[in-house]
C-alpha atoms as a PDB file:
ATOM      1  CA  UNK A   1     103.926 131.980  94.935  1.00  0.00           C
ATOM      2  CA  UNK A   2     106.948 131.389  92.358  1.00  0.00           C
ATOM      3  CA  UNK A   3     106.005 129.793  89.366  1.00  0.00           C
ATOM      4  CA  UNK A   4     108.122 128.289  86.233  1.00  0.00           C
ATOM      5  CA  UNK A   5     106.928 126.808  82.759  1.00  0.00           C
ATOM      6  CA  UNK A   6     108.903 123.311  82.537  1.00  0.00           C
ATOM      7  CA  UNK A   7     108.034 123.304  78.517  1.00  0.00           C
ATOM      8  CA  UNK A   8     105.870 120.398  78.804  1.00  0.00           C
ATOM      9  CA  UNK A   9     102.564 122.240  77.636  1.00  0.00           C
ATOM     10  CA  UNK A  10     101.013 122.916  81.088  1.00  0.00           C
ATOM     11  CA  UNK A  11     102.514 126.604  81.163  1.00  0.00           C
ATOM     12  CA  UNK A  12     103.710 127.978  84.312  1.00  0.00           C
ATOM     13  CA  UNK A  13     102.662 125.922  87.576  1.00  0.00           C
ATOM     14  CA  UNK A  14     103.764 126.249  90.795  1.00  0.00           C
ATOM     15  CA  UNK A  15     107.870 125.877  91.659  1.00  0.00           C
ATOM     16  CA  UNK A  16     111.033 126.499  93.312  1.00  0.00           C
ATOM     17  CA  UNK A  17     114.265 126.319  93.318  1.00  0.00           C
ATOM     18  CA  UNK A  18     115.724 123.446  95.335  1.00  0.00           C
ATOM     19  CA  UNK A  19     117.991 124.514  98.433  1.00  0.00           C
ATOM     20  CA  UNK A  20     120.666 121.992  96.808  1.00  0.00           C
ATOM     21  CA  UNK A  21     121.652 123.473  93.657  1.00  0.00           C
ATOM     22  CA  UNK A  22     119.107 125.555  92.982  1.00  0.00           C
ATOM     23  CA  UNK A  23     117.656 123.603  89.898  1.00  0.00           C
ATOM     24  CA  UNK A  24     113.558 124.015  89.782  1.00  0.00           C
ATOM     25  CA  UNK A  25     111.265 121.730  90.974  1.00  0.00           C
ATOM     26  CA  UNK A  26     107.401 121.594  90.817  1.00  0.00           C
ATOM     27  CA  UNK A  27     105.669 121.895  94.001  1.00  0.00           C
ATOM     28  CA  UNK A  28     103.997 118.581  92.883  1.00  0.00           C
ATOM     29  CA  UNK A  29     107.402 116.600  92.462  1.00  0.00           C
ATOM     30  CA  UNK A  30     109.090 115.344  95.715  1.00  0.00           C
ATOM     31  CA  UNK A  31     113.234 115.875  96.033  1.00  0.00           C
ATOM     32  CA  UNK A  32     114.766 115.777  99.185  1.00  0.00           C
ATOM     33  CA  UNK A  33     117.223 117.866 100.723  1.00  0.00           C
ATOM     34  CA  UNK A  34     120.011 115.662 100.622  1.00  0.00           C
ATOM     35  CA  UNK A  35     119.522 115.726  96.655  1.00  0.00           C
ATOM     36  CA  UNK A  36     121.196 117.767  94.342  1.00  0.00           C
ATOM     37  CA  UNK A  37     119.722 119.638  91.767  1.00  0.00           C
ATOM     38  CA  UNK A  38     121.749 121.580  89.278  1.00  0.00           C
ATOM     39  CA  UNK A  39     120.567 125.203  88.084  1.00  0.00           C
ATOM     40  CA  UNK A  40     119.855 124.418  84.754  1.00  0.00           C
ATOM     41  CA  UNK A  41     118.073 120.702  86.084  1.00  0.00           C
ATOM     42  CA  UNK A  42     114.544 120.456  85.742  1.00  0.00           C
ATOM     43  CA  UNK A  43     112.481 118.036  88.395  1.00  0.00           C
ATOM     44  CA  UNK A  44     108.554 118.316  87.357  1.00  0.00           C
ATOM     45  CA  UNK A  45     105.490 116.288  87.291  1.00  0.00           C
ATOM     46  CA  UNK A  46     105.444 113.591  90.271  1.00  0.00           C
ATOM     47  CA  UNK A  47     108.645 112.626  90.101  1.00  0.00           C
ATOM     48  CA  UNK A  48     110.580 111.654  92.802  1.00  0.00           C
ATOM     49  CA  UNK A  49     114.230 112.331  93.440  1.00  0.00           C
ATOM     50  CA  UNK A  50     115.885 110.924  96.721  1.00  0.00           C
ATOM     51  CA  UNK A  51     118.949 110.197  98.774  1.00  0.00           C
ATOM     52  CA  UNK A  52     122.044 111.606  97.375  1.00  0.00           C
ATOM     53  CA  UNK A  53     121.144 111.765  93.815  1.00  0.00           C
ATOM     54  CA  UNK A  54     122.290 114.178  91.351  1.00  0.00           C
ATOM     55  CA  UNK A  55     120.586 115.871  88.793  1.00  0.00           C
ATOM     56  CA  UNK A  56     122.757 118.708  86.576  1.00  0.00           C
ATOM     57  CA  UNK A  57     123.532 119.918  83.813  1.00  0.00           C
ATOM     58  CA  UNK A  58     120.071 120.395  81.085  1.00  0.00           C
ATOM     59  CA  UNK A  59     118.650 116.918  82.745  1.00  0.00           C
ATOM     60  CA  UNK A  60     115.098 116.608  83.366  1.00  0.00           C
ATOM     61  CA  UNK A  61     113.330 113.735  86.067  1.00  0.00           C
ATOM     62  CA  UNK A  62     109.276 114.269  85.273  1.00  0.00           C
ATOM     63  CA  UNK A  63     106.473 112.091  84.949  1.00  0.00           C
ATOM     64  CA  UNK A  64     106.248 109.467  88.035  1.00  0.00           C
ATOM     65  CA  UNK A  65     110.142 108.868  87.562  1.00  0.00           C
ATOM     66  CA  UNK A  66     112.212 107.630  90.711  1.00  0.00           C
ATOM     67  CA  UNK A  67     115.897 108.477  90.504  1.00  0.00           C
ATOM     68  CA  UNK A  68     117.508 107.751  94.018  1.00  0.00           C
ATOM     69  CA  UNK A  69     120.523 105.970  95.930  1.00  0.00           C
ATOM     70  CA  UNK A  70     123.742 107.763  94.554  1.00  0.00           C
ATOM     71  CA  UNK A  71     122.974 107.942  91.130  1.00  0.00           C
ATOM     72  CA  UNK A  72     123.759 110.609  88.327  1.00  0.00           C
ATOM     73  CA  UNK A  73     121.599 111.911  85.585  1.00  0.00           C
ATOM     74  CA  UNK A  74     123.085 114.597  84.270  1.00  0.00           C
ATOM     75  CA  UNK A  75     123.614 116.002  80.449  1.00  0.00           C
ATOM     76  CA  UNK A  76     120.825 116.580  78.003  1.00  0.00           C
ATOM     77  CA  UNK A  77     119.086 113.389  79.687  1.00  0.00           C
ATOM     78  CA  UNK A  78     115.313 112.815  80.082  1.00  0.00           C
ATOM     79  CA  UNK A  79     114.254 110.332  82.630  1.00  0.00           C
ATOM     80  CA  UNK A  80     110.255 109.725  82.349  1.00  0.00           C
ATOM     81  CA  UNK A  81     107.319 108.536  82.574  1.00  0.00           C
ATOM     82  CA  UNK A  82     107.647 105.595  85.660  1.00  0.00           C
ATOM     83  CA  UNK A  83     111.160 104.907  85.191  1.00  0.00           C
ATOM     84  CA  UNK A  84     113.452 104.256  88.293  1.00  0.00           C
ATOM     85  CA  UNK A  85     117.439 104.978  88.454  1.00  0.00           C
ATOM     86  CA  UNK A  86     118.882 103.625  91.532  1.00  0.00           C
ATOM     87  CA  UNK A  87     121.866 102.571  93.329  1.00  0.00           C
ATOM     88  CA  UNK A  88     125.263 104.150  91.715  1.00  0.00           C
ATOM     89  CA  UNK A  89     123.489 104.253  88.067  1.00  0.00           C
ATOM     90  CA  UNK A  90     124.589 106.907  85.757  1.00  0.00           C
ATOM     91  CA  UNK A  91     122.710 108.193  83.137  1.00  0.00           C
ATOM     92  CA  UNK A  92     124.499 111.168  80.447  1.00  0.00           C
ATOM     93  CA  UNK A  93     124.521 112.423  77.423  1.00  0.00           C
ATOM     94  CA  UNK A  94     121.251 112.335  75.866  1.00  0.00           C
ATOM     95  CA  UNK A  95     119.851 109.298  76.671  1.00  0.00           C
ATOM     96  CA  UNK A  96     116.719 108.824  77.159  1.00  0.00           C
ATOM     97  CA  UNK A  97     115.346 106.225  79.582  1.00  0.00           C
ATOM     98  CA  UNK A  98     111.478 105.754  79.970  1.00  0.00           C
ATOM     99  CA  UNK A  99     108.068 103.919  80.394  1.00  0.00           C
ATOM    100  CA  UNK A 100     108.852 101.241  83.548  1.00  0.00           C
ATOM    101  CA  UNK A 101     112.472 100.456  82.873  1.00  0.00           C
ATOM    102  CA  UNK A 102     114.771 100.366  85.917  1.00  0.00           C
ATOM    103  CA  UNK A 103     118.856 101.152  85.886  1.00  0.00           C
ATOM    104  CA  UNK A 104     119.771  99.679  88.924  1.00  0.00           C
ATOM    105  CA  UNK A 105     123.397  99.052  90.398  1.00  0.00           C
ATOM    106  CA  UNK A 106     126.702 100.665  89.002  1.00  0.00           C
ATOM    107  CA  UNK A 107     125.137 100.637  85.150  1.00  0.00           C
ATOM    108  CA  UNK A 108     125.434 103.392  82.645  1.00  0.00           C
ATOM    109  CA  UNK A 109     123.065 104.334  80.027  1.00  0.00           C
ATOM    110  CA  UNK A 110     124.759 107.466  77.860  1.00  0.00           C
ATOM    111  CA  UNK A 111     125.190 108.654  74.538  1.00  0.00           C
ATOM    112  CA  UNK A 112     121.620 108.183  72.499  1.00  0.00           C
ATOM    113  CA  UNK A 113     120.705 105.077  73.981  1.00  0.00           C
ATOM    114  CA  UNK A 114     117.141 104.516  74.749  1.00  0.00           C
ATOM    115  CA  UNK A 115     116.073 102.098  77.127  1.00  0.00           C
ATOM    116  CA  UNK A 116     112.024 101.770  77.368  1.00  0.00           C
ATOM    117  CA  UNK A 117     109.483  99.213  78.048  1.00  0.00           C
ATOM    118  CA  UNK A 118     110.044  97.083  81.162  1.00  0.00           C
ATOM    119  CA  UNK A 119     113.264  96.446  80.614  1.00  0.00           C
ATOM    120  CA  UNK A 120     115.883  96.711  83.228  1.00  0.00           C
ATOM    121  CA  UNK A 121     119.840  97.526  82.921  1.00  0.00           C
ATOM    122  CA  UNK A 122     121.354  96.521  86.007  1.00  0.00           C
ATOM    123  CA  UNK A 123     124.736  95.133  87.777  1.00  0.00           C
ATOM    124  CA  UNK A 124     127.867  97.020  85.771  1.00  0.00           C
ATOM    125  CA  UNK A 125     125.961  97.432  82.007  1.00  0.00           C
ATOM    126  CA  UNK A 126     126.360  99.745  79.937  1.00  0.00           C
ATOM    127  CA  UNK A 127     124.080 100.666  76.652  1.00  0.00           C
ATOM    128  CA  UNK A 128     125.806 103.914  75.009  1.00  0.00           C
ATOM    129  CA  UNK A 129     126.205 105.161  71.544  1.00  0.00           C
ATOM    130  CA  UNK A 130     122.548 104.862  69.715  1.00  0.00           C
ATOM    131  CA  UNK A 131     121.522 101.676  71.190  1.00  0.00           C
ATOM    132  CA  UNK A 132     118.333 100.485  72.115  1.00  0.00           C
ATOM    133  CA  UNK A 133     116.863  98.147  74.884  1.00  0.00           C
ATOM    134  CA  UNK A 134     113.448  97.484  75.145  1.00  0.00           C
ATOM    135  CA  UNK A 135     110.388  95.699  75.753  1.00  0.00           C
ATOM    136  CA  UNK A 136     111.226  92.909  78.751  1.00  0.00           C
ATOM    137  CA  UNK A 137     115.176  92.947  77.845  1.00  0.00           C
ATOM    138  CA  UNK A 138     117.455  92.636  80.322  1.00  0.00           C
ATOM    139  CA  UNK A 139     121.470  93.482  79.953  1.00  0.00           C
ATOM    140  CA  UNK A 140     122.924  92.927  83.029  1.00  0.00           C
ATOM    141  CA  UNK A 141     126.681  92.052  84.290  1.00  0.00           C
ATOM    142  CA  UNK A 142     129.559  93.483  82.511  1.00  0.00           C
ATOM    143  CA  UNK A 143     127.639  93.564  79.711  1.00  0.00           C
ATOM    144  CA  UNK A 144     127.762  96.353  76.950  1.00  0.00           C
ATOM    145  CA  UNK A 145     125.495  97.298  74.268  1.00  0.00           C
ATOM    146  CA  UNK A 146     126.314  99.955  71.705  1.00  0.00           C
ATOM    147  CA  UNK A 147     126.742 101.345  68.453  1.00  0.00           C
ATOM    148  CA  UNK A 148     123.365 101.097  66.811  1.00  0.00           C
ATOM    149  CA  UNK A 149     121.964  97.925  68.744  1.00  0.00           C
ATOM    150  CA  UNK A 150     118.851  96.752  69.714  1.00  0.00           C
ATOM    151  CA  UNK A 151     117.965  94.744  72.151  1.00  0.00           C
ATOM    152  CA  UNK A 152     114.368  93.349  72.575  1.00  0.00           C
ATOM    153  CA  UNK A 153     111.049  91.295  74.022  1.00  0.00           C
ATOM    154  CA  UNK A 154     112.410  89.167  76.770  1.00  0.00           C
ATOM    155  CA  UNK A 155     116.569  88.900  75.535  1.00  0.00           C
ATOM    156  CA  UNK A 156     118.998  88.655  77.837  1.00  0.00           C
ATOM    157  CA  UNK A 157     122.796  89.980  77.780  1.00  0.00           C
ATOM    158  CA  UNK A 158     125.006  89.208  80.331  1.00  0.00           C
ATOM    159  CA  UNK A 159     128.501  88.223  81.290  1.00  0.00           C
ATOM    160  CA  UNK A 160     131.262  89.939  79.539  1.00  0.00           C
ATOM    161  CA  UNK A 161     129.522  90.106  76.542  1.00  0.00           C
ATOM    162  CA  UNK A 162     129.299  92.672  73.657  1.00  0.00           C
ATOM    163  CA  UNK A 163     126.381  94.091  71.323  1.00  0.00           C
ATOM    164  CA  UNK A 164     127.256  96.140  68.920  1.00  0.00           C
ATOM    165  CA  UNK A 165     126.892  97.438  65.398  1.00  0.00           C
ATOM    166  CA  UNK A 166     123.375  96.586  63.707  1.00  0.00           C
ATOM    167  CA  UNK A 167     123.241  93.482  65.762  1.00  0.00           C
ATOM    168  CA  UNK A 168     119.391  92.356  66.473  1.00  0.00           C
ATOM    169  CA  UNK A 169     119.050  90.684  69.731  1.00  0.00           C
ATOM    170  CA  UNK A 170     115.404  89.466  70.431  1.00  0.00           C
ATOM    171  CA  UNK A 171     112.536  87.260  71.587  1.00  0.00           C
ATOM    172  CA  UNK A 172     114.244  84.748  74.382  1.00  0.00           C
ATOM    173  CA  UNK A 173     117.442  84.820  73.138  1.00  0.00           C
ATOM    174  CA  UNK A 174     120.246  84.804  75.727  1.00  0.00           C
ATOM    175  CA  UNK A 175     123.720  86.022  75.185  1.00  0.00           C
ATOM    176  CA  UNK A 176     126.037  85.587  77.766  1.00  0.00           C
ATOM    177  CA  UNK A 177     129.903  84.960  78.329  1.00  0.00           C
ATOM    178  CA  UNK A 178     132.241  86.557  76.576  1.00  0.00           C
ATOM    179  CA  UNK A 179     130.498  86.370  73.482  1.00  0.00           C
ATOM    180  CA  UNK A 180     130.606  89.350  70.592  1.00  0.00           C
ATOM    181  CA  UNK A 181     128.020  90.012  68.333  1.00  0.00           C
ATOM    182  CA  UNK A 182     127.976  93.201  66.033  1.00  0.00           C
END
């Protein structure tokens, strides 16, 4: 029995390397065949990593994480705790995307950005740079969030529209259009 210390303070526990990239996986996490992960990828806990997903580079899917559909997490990326990335999302850099968020569609969450909480990035979003979106926050559309932005409680951006700088988006504010805030 093979066994490999993911750095998460359990020590060893049982592993292998998947047949798709050779990346190691806990015996307890679940990644299918058709997945790819990437020598230096990490897939531990109870996570769950399906379809024709793609985990490389220094990216690690633990917890009870989903990350399925044709998505990317790749990078210095941590996806956690019972987060889901599905359809075409990509998630890169270092970006960290946790608790019971979901990044759903063709969105992109890369650079620093956090997303946590229950909020969802979805459609063709992107949060980058150091932004943050969390609590019930949604940014969905075309939208983009960046530079050091937060986005919060039950906000919405959507449309074409742009977060950015220091801007403070919260409680039910909704910010839609093409409108720019920074």
């Amino acid at each position: 029995m093979e066994t490999f210390d993911f750095k998460d303070g359990n020590g060893p526990v049982s592993a292998h390397k998947h047949v798709n990239g050779e990346g190691w996986v806990a015996n307890t996490a679940n990644v299918s065949e058709t997945a790819f992960v990437g020598p230096n990828a990490r897939v531990f806990g109870k996570a769950w990593v399906s379809g024709n997903a793609w985990v490389s580079d220094n990216a690690s899917v633990f917890g009870k994480a989903w990350v399925f559909n044709n998505t990317r997490v790749f990078g210095n990326t941590r996806v956690f705790d019972n987060a889901v990335v599905s359809g075409s999302a990509q998630v890169s850099g270092y970006a960290r995307v946790f608790n019971n968020t979901r990044v759903s569609g063709n969105a992109e969450v890369s650079g620093n950005a956090q997303v946590s909480g229950n909020a969802w990035v979805s459609g063709n979003a992107w949060v980058f740079d150091n932004a943050w979106v969390f609590g019930y926050a949604r940014v969905f559309g075309d939208a983009r969030v960046f530079g050091d932005a937060e986005v919060s409680d039950n906000a919405r951006v959507s449309g074409y529209a742009r977060v950015s700088g220091n801007a403070l988006v919260s409680d039910d504010t909704d910010v839609s259009g093409n409108t720019q805030l920074s």
